[in-house]
Tab-separated table of C-alpha atoms in Angstrom:
chain	number	residue	atom	x	y	z
A	1	MET	CA	4.554	-24.671	11.965
A	2	ILE	CA	6.022	-23.530	15.305
A	3	ILE	CA	3.127	-21.106	15.833
A	4	ILE	CA	0.575	-23.860	15.067
A	5	CYS	CA	2.193	-26.248	17.548
A	6	LEU	CA	2.297	-23.592	20.225
A	7	ALA	CA	-1.405	-22.938	19.651
A	8	PHE	CA	-2.267	-26.436	20.826
A	9	VAL	CA	0.025	-26.120	23.828
A	10	GLY	CA	-1.490	-22.759	24.742
A	11	ARG	CA	-5.049	-24.070	24.370
A	12	ALA	CA	-4.296	-27.007	26.619
A	13	ASN	CA	-2.676	-24.948	29.372
A	14	ALA	CA	-4.379	-21.551	29.364
A	15	GLN	CA	-7.111	-20.669	31.841
A	16	PHE	CA	-9.749	-18.663	29.966
A	17	ASP	CA	-11.027	-16.750	33.024
A	18	ASP	CA	-10.268	-13.266	31.769
A	19	PRO	CA	-12.401	-11.421	29.216
A	20	LYS	CA	-11.350	-10.765	25.665
A	21	THR	CA	-9.903	-7.274	25.429
A	22	LEU	CA	-8.773	-4.683	22.925
A	23	GLU	CA	-5.620	-2.618	23.473
A	24	VAL	CA	-4.858	0.495	21.437
A	25	GLY	CA	-1.718	2.609	21.582
A	26	PHE	CA	1.517	3.683	19.959
A	27	HIS	CA	5.082	2.448	19.498
A	28	ALA	CA	8.443	4.084	18.857
A	29	GLY	CA	12.044	2.984	18.590
A	30	THR	CA	14.915	2.493	16.193
A	31	SER	CA	15.018	0.911	12.727
A	32	TYR	CA	17.782	-0.440	10.497
A	33	TYR	CA	18.408	-2.366	7.303
A	34	ILE	CA	20.286	-5.491	6.138
A	35	GLY	CA	21.063	-5.842	2.433
A	36	ASP	CA	23.604	-5.245	-0.334
A	37	ILE	CA	25.246	-2.222	1.318
A	38	ASN	CA	25.027	-3.542	4.887
A	39	PRO	CA	24.939	-7.358	4.711
A	40	GLN	CA	25.970	-8.153	8.308
A	41	LYS	CA	25.719	-5.341	10.866
A	42	HIS	CA	22.483	-5.386	12.832
A	43	PHE	CA	21.681	-1.850	14.016
A	44	GLY	CA	24.255	-0.457	11.577
A	45	MET	CA	23.406	3.222	10.937
A	46	PRO	CA	20.062	3.098	12.830
A	47	ASP	CA	17.297	5.638	12.400
A	48	LEU	CA	13.835	6.284	13.902
A	49	GLU	CA	10.552	4.415	13.645
A	50	PHE	CA	7.111	5.087	15.154
A	51	GLY	CA	3.468	4.181	14.619
A	52	GLY	CA	0.229	2.852	16.067
A	53	VAL	CA	-0.875	-0.587	17.281
A	54	ALA	CA	-4.157	-2.355	18.076
A	55	ARG	CA	-4.162	-5.696	19.928
A	56	TYR	CA	-7.053	-8.147	20.223
A	57	ASN	CA	-6.372	-10.408	23.212
A	58	VAL	CA	-8.210	-13.683	22.611
A	59	ASN	CA	-7.105	-15.215	25.913
A	60	SER	CA	-4.132	-15.174	28.265
A	61	ARG	CA	-1.897	-16.902	25.670
A	62	TRP	CA	-2.928	-15.577	22.266
A	63	THR	CA	-3.092	-12.076	20.843
A	64	PHE	CA	-3.712	-10.859	17.299
A	65	ARG	CA	-2.559	-7.394	16.392
A	66	ALA	CA	-2.502	-4.880	13.577
A	67	ASP	CA	0.062	-2.129	13.458
A	68	TYR	CA	1.228	0.705	11.270
A	69	THR	CA	4.904	1.639	11.146
A	70	TYR	CA	6.676	4.622	9.663
A	71	ALA	CA	10.391	3.804	9.551
A	72	THR	CA	13.555	5.164	7.999
A	73	VAL	CA	16.477	2.925	7.050
A	74	LYS	CA	19.820	3.981	5.603
A	75	ALA	CA	23.365	2.857	4.835
A	76	SER	CA	26.433	3.962	2.921
A	77	ASP	CA	29.448	2.121	1.590
A	78	GLU	CA	31.725	4.688	3.195
A	79	LYS	CA	30.371	4.224	6.742
A	80	ILE	CA	29.503	0.521	6.664
A	81	GLY	CA	32.795	-0.377	4.973
A	82	TRP	CA	31.644	-3.586	3.242
A	83	ARG	CA	32.530	-2.296	-0.262
A	84	PRO	CA	33.799	1.265	0.249
A	85	GLU	CA	35.180	1.467	-3.310
A	86	ARG	CA	31.591	1.294	-4.671
A	87	GLY	CA	30.580	4.636	-3.152
A	88	LEU	CA	26.807	4.044	-2.879
A	89	GLY	CA	24.544	5.448	-0.180
A	90	PHE	CA	20.782	5.634	0.371
A	91	ARG	CA	18.013	6.605	2.769
A	92	THR	CA	14.595	4.943	2.458
A	93	THR	CA	11.284	5.805	4.110
A	94	ILE	CA	8.937	2.880	4.768
A	95	HIS	CA	5.183	2.811	5.409
A	96	ASP	CA	4.262	-0.653	6.718
A	97	LEU	CA	0.918	-2.290	7.645
A	98	SER	CA	1.218	-5.607	9.499
A	99	LEU	CA	-1.103	-8.364	10.738
A	100	ILE	CA	0.578	-10.419	13.459
A	101	ALA	CA	-0.129	-13.296	15.870
A	102	GLU	CA	1.542	-13.252	19.316
A	103	PHE	CA	2.020	-16.200	21.670
A	104	ASN	CA	2.682	-15.555	25.373
A	105	PHE	CA	4.934	-18.086	27.095
A	106	LEU	CA	3.260	-17.245	30.402
A	107	GLU	CA	-0.397	-16.518	31.024
A	108	TYR	CA	-0.818	-12.762	30.678
A	109	TYR	CA	-3.674	-10.334	31.227
A	110	THR	CA	-3.453	-6.552	31.548
A	111	GLY	CA	-4.942	-5.672	34.925
A	112	ASN	CA	-4.469	-9.074	36.575
A	113	PRO	CA	-1.658	-8.767	39.175
A	114	LYS	CA	-0.938	-12.516	38.962
A	115	ARG	CA	-0.538	-12.497	35.173
A	116	ASN	CA	1.112	-9.159	34.563
A	117	CYS	CA	4.313	-10.110	32.707
A	118	SER	CA	5.302	-12.548	29.969
A	119	PRO	CA	7.870	-13.041	27.208
A	120	TYR	CA	6.297	-13.656	23.804
A	121	ILE	CA	7.084	-14.527	20.212
A	122	PHE	CA	5.256	-13.346	17.116
A	123	ALA	CA	5.005	-13.731	13.354
A	124	GLY	CA	2.758	-12.452	10.593
A	125	ILE	CA	2.602	-10.751	7.218
A	126	SER	CA	2.840	-7.149	6.089
A	127	GLY	CA	2.566	-4.920	3.063
A	128	PHE	CA	4.755	-1.838	2.764
A	129	MET	CA	5.695	1.071	0.506
A	130	PHE	CA	9.241	2.421	0.250
A	131	ASN	CA	11.103	5.228	-1.493
A	132	PRO	CA	14.936	5.106	-1.691
A	133	CYS	CA	16.781	8.410	-2.038
A	134	CYS	CA	20.477	9.069	-2.629
A	135	THR	CA	22.668	10.274	0.254
A	136	VAL	CA	25.952	10.740	-1.617
A	137	ASP	CA	24.774	13.571	-3.889
A	138	SER	CA	23.865	17.121	-2.895
A	139	ILE	CA	20.107	16.958	-3.514
A	140	GLY	CA	18.875	13.590	-2.180
A	141	ALA	CA	17.477	12.473	-5.535
A	142	GLU	CA	14.780	9.793	-5.679
A	143	LEU	CA	16.617	6.797	-7.090
A	144	ARG	CA	13.866	4.635	-8.603
A	145	SER	CA	13.022	7.131	-11.357
A	146	LEU	CA	16.712	7.405	-12.292
A	147	THR	CA	16.850	3.666	-13.168
A	148	THR	CA	20.385	3.272	-11.838
A	149	GLU	CA	20.491	-0.374	-12.943
A	150	GLY	CA	18.672	0.162	-16.221
A	151	HIS	CA	15.133	-0.675	-15.078
A	152	GLU	CA	12.401	0.479	-12.707
A	153	TYR	CA	11.125	-1.656	-9.837
A	154	GLN	CA	7.999	-1.833	-7.713
A	155	THR	CA	8.010	0.277	-4.548
A	156	ILE	CA	5.200	-1.760	-2.950
A	157	SER	CA	6.129	-5.148	-1.537
A	158	LEU	CA	5.334	-7.800	1.070
A	159	SER	CA	7.348	-8.918	4.071
A	160	ILE	CA	7.248	-11.513	6.841
A	161	PRO	CA	7.665	-9.872	10.252
A	162	PHE	CA	8.745	-12.002	13.213
A	163	GLY	CA	10.558	-11.633	16.501
A	164	PHE	CA	10.241	-11.741	20.274
A	165	GLY	CA	9.542	-9.413	23.154
A	166	VAL	CA	8.365	-8.917	26.706
A	167	LYS	CA	5.035	-7.427	27.794
A	168	LEU	CA	4.321	-5.876	31.190
A	169	ALA	CA	1.093	-4.568	32.710
A	170	LEU	CA	1.816	-1.187	34.283
A	171	SER	CA	-1.677	-0.697	35.724
A	172	LYS	CA	-5.247	-1.935	35.375
A	173	HIS	CA	-5.491	-0.484	31.865
A	174	ILE	CA	-1.951	0.375	30.694
A	175	ALA	CA	0.498	-2.135	29.226
A	176	ALA	CA	4.009	-1.816	27.806
A	177	THR	CA	6.007	-4.041	25.493
A	178	LEU	CA	9.644	-4.162	24.462
A	179	GLU	CA	10.392	-6.123	21.298
A	180	TRP	CA	12.916	-6.836	18.581
A	181	ARG	CA	11.444	-7.391	15.152
A	182	LEU	CA	12.900	-8.467	11.813
A	183	GLN	CA	11.108	-8.280	8.468
A	184	LYS	CA	12.141	-10.485	5.565
A	185	THR	CA	11.078	-8.620	2.455
A	186	PHE	CA	10.395	-9.777	-1.087
A	187	THR	CA	12.263	-6.904	-2.713
A	188	ASP	CA	15.976	-6.337	-3.333
A	189	TYR	CA	15.633	-2.581	-3.774
A	190	LEU	CA	15.248	-0.982	-0.372
A	191	ASP	CA	18.774	0.227	-1.157
A	192	ASP	CA	18.306	0.713	-4.939
A	193	CYS	CA	20.998	-1.933	-5.432
A	194	GLY	CA	20.397	-5.476	-6.624
A	195	THR	CA	22.051	-6.690	-9.838
A	196	VAL	CA	24.858	-5.590	-12.181
A	197	TYR	CA	26.168	-2.349	-13.642
A	198	PRO	CA	24.251	-1.522	-16.860
A	199	ILE	CA	25.675	-0.142	-20.089
A	200	ALA	CA	23.820	3.176	-19.758
A	201	HIS	CA	24.465	4.934	-16.446
A	202	ALA	CA	22.061	7.263	-14.639
A	203	ILE	CA	23.654	10.710	-14.928
A	204	GLY	CA	22.150	13.570	-12.921
A	205	GLU	CA	22.628	17.285	-12.600
A	206	GLY	CA	26.220	18.415	-12.868
A	207	GLY	CA	27.237	15.087	-14.389
A	208	PHE	CA	26.860	13.097	-11.141
A	209	ASP	CA	26.877	9.354	-11.874
A	210	TYR	CA	24.233	7.696	-9.673
A	211	THR	CA	24.982	4.247	-11.073
A	212	ASP	CA	28.729	4.334	-10.328
A	213	PRO	CA	29.714	7.391	-8.236
A	214	THR	CA	33.347	6.320	-7.967
A	215	GLY	CA	33.832	5.313	-11.611
A	216	ASN	CA	35.472	2.035	-10.557
A	217	TYR	CA	33.238	-0.415	-12.435
A	218	HIS	CA	32.335	-1.597	-15.931
A	219	PRO	CA	29.026	-2.876	-17.404
A	220	GLY	CA	28.220	-6.417	-16.264
A	221	GLN	CA	30.209	-6.253	-13.047
A	222	GLN	CA	28.344	-7.013	-9.837
A	223	ARG	CA	26.662	-3.984	-8.244
A	224	GLY	CA	24.478	-5.915	-5.782
A	225	ASN	CA	23.684	-9.508	-4.845
A	226	SER	CA	20.430	-10.596	-6.485
A	227	ALA	CA	20.457	-13.941	-4.643
A	228	TYR	CA	19.303	-12.353	-1.369
A	229	LYS	CA	16.395	-10.014	-0.688
A	230	ASP	CA	16.644	-7.058	1.689
A	231	TRP	CA	15.593	-7.055	5.351
A	232	PHE	CA	14.720	-4.345	7.825
A	233	GLY	CA	14.490	-4.532	11.588
A	234	GLU	CA	13.231	-2.597	14.571
A	235	ALA	CA	13.802	-2.430	18.311
A	236	ARG	CA	10.836	-0.662	19.848
A	237	VAL	CA	8.661	-0.035	22.877
A	238	SER	CA	4.888	0.304	22.847
A	239	PHE	CA	2.292	1.581	25.290
A	240	THR	CA	-1.369	0.588	25.027
A	241	TRP	CA	-4.666	1.245	26.825
A	242	LYS	CA	-6.953	-1.726	27.484
A	243	PHE	CA	-10.677	-1.800	26.666
A	244	ASN	CA	-12.890	-4.686	27.809
A	245	LEU	CA	-15.093	-6.090	25.045
A	246	PRO	CA	-18.750	-7.036	25.644
A	247	ASP	CA	-19.648	-10.732	25.923
A	248	GLY	CA	-15.996	-11.633	25.733
A	249	ARG	CA	-15.588	-14.160	28.522
A	250	GLY	CA	-14.498	-17.658	27.662
A	251	CYS	CA	-14.764	-20.912	29.548
A	252	ASN	CA	-12.439	-22.209	32.227
A	253	LEU	CA	-11.001	-25.475	30.984
A	254	SER	CA	-10.218	-26.578	34.529
A	255	LYS	CA	-13.947	-27.005	35.154
A	256	PHE	CA	-14.269	-29.687	32.519
């Protein structure tokens, strides 16, 4: 609803002098997770993310973009300290494809010295794949196939990415952005932890108990919180190169 309202504001105020453009580039930064093992600490145990981005600039207010992200998120009960007696730990790789709409608070156009900087907000939808592995054993076992809570789960899911940032034109063709992004997912298993301890535990090589490494719990006791889905976030910078598109000029509303 906020994005829709801002669309009308942007259409009323923007001057459509500049041509529609395409920007292509890359992004890199840090990624983290919020969920059953780390429910509160933003940027707790951060790791790396990187990927590619393509932006279609409709006018000086609105941009639509597609991006690919490869990210790693991780957490452990020992280091986060939320429930250290549980003894769980994981590392998950994420492959994410997102479609996003951006709204510039100021008129912005890469290459125009009078419109070369603006804060912006964004929101969209994404699909991603993930693969949680154990970090408290000696081999980094893939956790989904072990069914640590007595069942398998899907490792493909959807999320809603949103956030804010600042974009800056560095030259006639090069632009940079700095943004903070959160993604509300529709899975509770980025961390392989979501419900209760099952009757049958997942026992690995050497007798390692992946369900309950510390041996402190009994079947039916809470292992994770199924009422809340997992999140992951990113703080990242991007650099893009601008291409002008043919027949892309719009009309100047001030002439009407």
